[in-house]
Amino acid sequence: MNAQNGTVPGDVNGDGVVNILDLTYVASHFGESFDPTQTPNPDVNGDSIVNILDLERIS
C-alpha cells in the first residue's frame, strides 16, 4: 500500500487488491494512450501508453 495516498500499486479498479480484474482491464486497453489524471487509469507505470510494461507490473 502507498502510505501517501492509501492506494495499492497495480490496483487499477480501486477495489483494494491486485488481481485478474486489474490485469484484464489493463489488457483491454493495450496500445491506447491515457492522461495520467484519467480514472481508472490502466497506464500503471505512467508513461502515457498502455503496453507490456504495465501488464508486467500487475502480473
PDB file of C-alpha atoms in Angstrom:
ATOM      1  CA  MET A   1       0.000   0.000   0.000  1.00  0.00           C
ATOM      2  CA  ASN A   2       1.157   3.508  -0.789  1.00  0.00           C
ATOM      3  CA  ALA A   3       1.287   5.333   2.533  1.00  0.00           C
ATOM      4  CA  GLN A   4       0.906   8.745   0.882  1.00  0.00           C
ATOM      5  CA  ASN A   5      -2.426   8.142  -0.822  1.00  0.00           C
ATOM      6  CA  GLY A   6      -3.692   4.808   0.545  1.00  0.00           C
ATOM      7  CA  THR A   7      -3.626   3.030  -2.806  1.00  0.00           C
ATOM      8  CA  VAL A   8      -2.289  -0.388  -3.737  1.00  0.00           C
ATOM      9  CA  PRO A   9       0.166  -0.186  -6.680  1.00  0.00           C
ATOM     10  CA  GLY A  10      -1.349  -2.015  -9.656  1.00  0.00           C
ATOM     11  CA  ASP A  11      -4.891  -1.887  -8.247  1.00  0.00           C
ATOM     12  CA  VAL A  12      -6.361  -0.228 -11.319  1.00  0.00           C
ATOM     13  CA  ASN A  13     -10.023  -0.708 -10.412  1.00  0.00           C
ATOM     14  CA  GLY A  14      -9.599   0.530  -6.832  1.00  0.00           C
ATOM     15  CA  ASP A  15     -11.031  -2.488  -5.008  1.00  0.00           C
ATOM     16  CA  GLY A  16      -8.017  -2.795  -2.699  1.00  0.00           C
ATOM     17  CA  VAL A  17      -6.426  -5.874  -4.301  1.00  0.00           C
ATOM     18  CA  VAL A  18      -4.364  -6.542  -7.406  1.00  0.00           C
ATOM     19  CA  ASN A  19      -5.936  -9.456  -9.259  1.00  0.00           C
ATOM     20  CA  ILE A  20      -7.151 -10.765 -12.616  1.00  0.00           C
ATOM     21  CA  LEU A  21      -9.730  -7.973 -12.832  1.00  0.00           C
ATOM     22  CA  ASP A  22      -6.943  -5.379 -12.912  1.00  0.00           C
ATOM     23  CA  LEU A  23      -4.931  -7.408 -15.415  1.00  0.00           C
ATOM     24  CA  THR A  24      -7.967  -7.821 -17.680  1.00  0.00           C
ATOM     25  CA  TYR A  25      -8.747  -4.105 -17.557  1.00  0.00           C
ATOM     26  CA  VAL A  26      -5.184  -3.154 -18.483  1.00  0.00           C
ATOM     27  CA  ALA A  27      -5.050  -5.765 -21.266  1.00  0.00           C
ATOM     28  CA  SER A  28      -8.323  -4.488 -22.731  1.00  0.00           C
ATOM     29  CA  HIS A  29      -6.714  -1.060 -23.216  1.00  0.00           C
ATOM     30  CA  PHE A  30      -3.408  -2.345 -24.620  1.00  0.00           C
ATOM     31  CA  GLY A  31      -1.855   0.140 -27.061  1.00  0.00           C
ATOM     32  CA  GLU A  32      -4.029   3.064 -26.008  1.00  0.00           C
ATOM     33  CA  SER A  33      -2.798   6.411 -24.684  1.00  0.00           C
ATOM     34  CA  PHE A  34      -4.020   7.724 -21.353  1.00  0.00           C
ATOM     35  CA  ASP A  35      -3.863  11.003 -19.491  1.00  0.00           C
ATOM     36  CA  PRO A  36      -2.318  10.451 -16.026  1.00  0.00           C
ATOM     37  CA  THR A  37      -5.352  12.061 -14.371  1.00  0.00           C
ATOM     38  CA  GLN A  38      -7.872   9.736 -16.027  1.00  0.00           C
ATOM     39  CA  THR A  39      -9.584   7.323 -13.639  1.00  0.00           C
ATOM     40  CA  PRO A  40      -9.420   4.388 -13.702  1.00  0.00           C
ATOM     41  CA  ASN A  41      -6.107   4.562 -15.479  1.00  0.00           C
ATOM     42  CA  PRO A  42      -4.695   1.346 -16.968  1.00  0.00           C
ATOM     43  CA  ASP A  43      -1.325   3.062 -17.562  1.00  0.00           C
ATOM     44  CA  VAL A  44       0.217   1.559 -14.430  1.00  0.00           C
ATOM     45  CA  ASN A  45       3.758   2.848 -14.988  1.00  0.00           C
ATOM     46  CA  GLY A  46       2.713   6.369 -16.011  1.00  0.00           C
ATOM     47  CA  ASP A  47       4.382   6.572 -19.424  1.00  0.00           C
ATOM     48  CA  SER A  48       1.085   7.632 -21.092  1.00  0.00           C
ATOM     49  CA  ILE A  49       0.600   4.408 -23.075  1.00  0.00           C
ATOM     50  CA  VAL A  50      -0.716   1.013 -22.035  1.00  0.00           C
ATOM     51  CA  ASN A  51       1.824  -1.630 -23.017  1.00  0.00           C
ATOM     52  CA  ILE A  52       3.600  -4.773 -21.875  1.00  0.00           C
ATOM     53  CA  LEU A  53       5.368  -2.826 -19.125  1.00  0.00           C
ATOM     54  CA  ASP A  54       2.012  -2.105 -17.479  1.00  0.00           C
ATOM     55  CA  LEU A  55       0.936  -5.745 -17.707  1.00  0.00           C
ATOM     56  CA  GLU A  56       4.278  -6.806 -16.246  1.00  0.00           C
ATOM     57  CA  ARG A  57       3.816  -4.575 -13.197  1.00  0.00           C
ATOM     58  CA  ILE A  58       0.489  -6.206 -12.388  1.00  0.00           C
ATOM     59  CA  SER A  59       1.364  -9.842 -13.068  1.00  0.00           C
TER      60      SER A  59
END
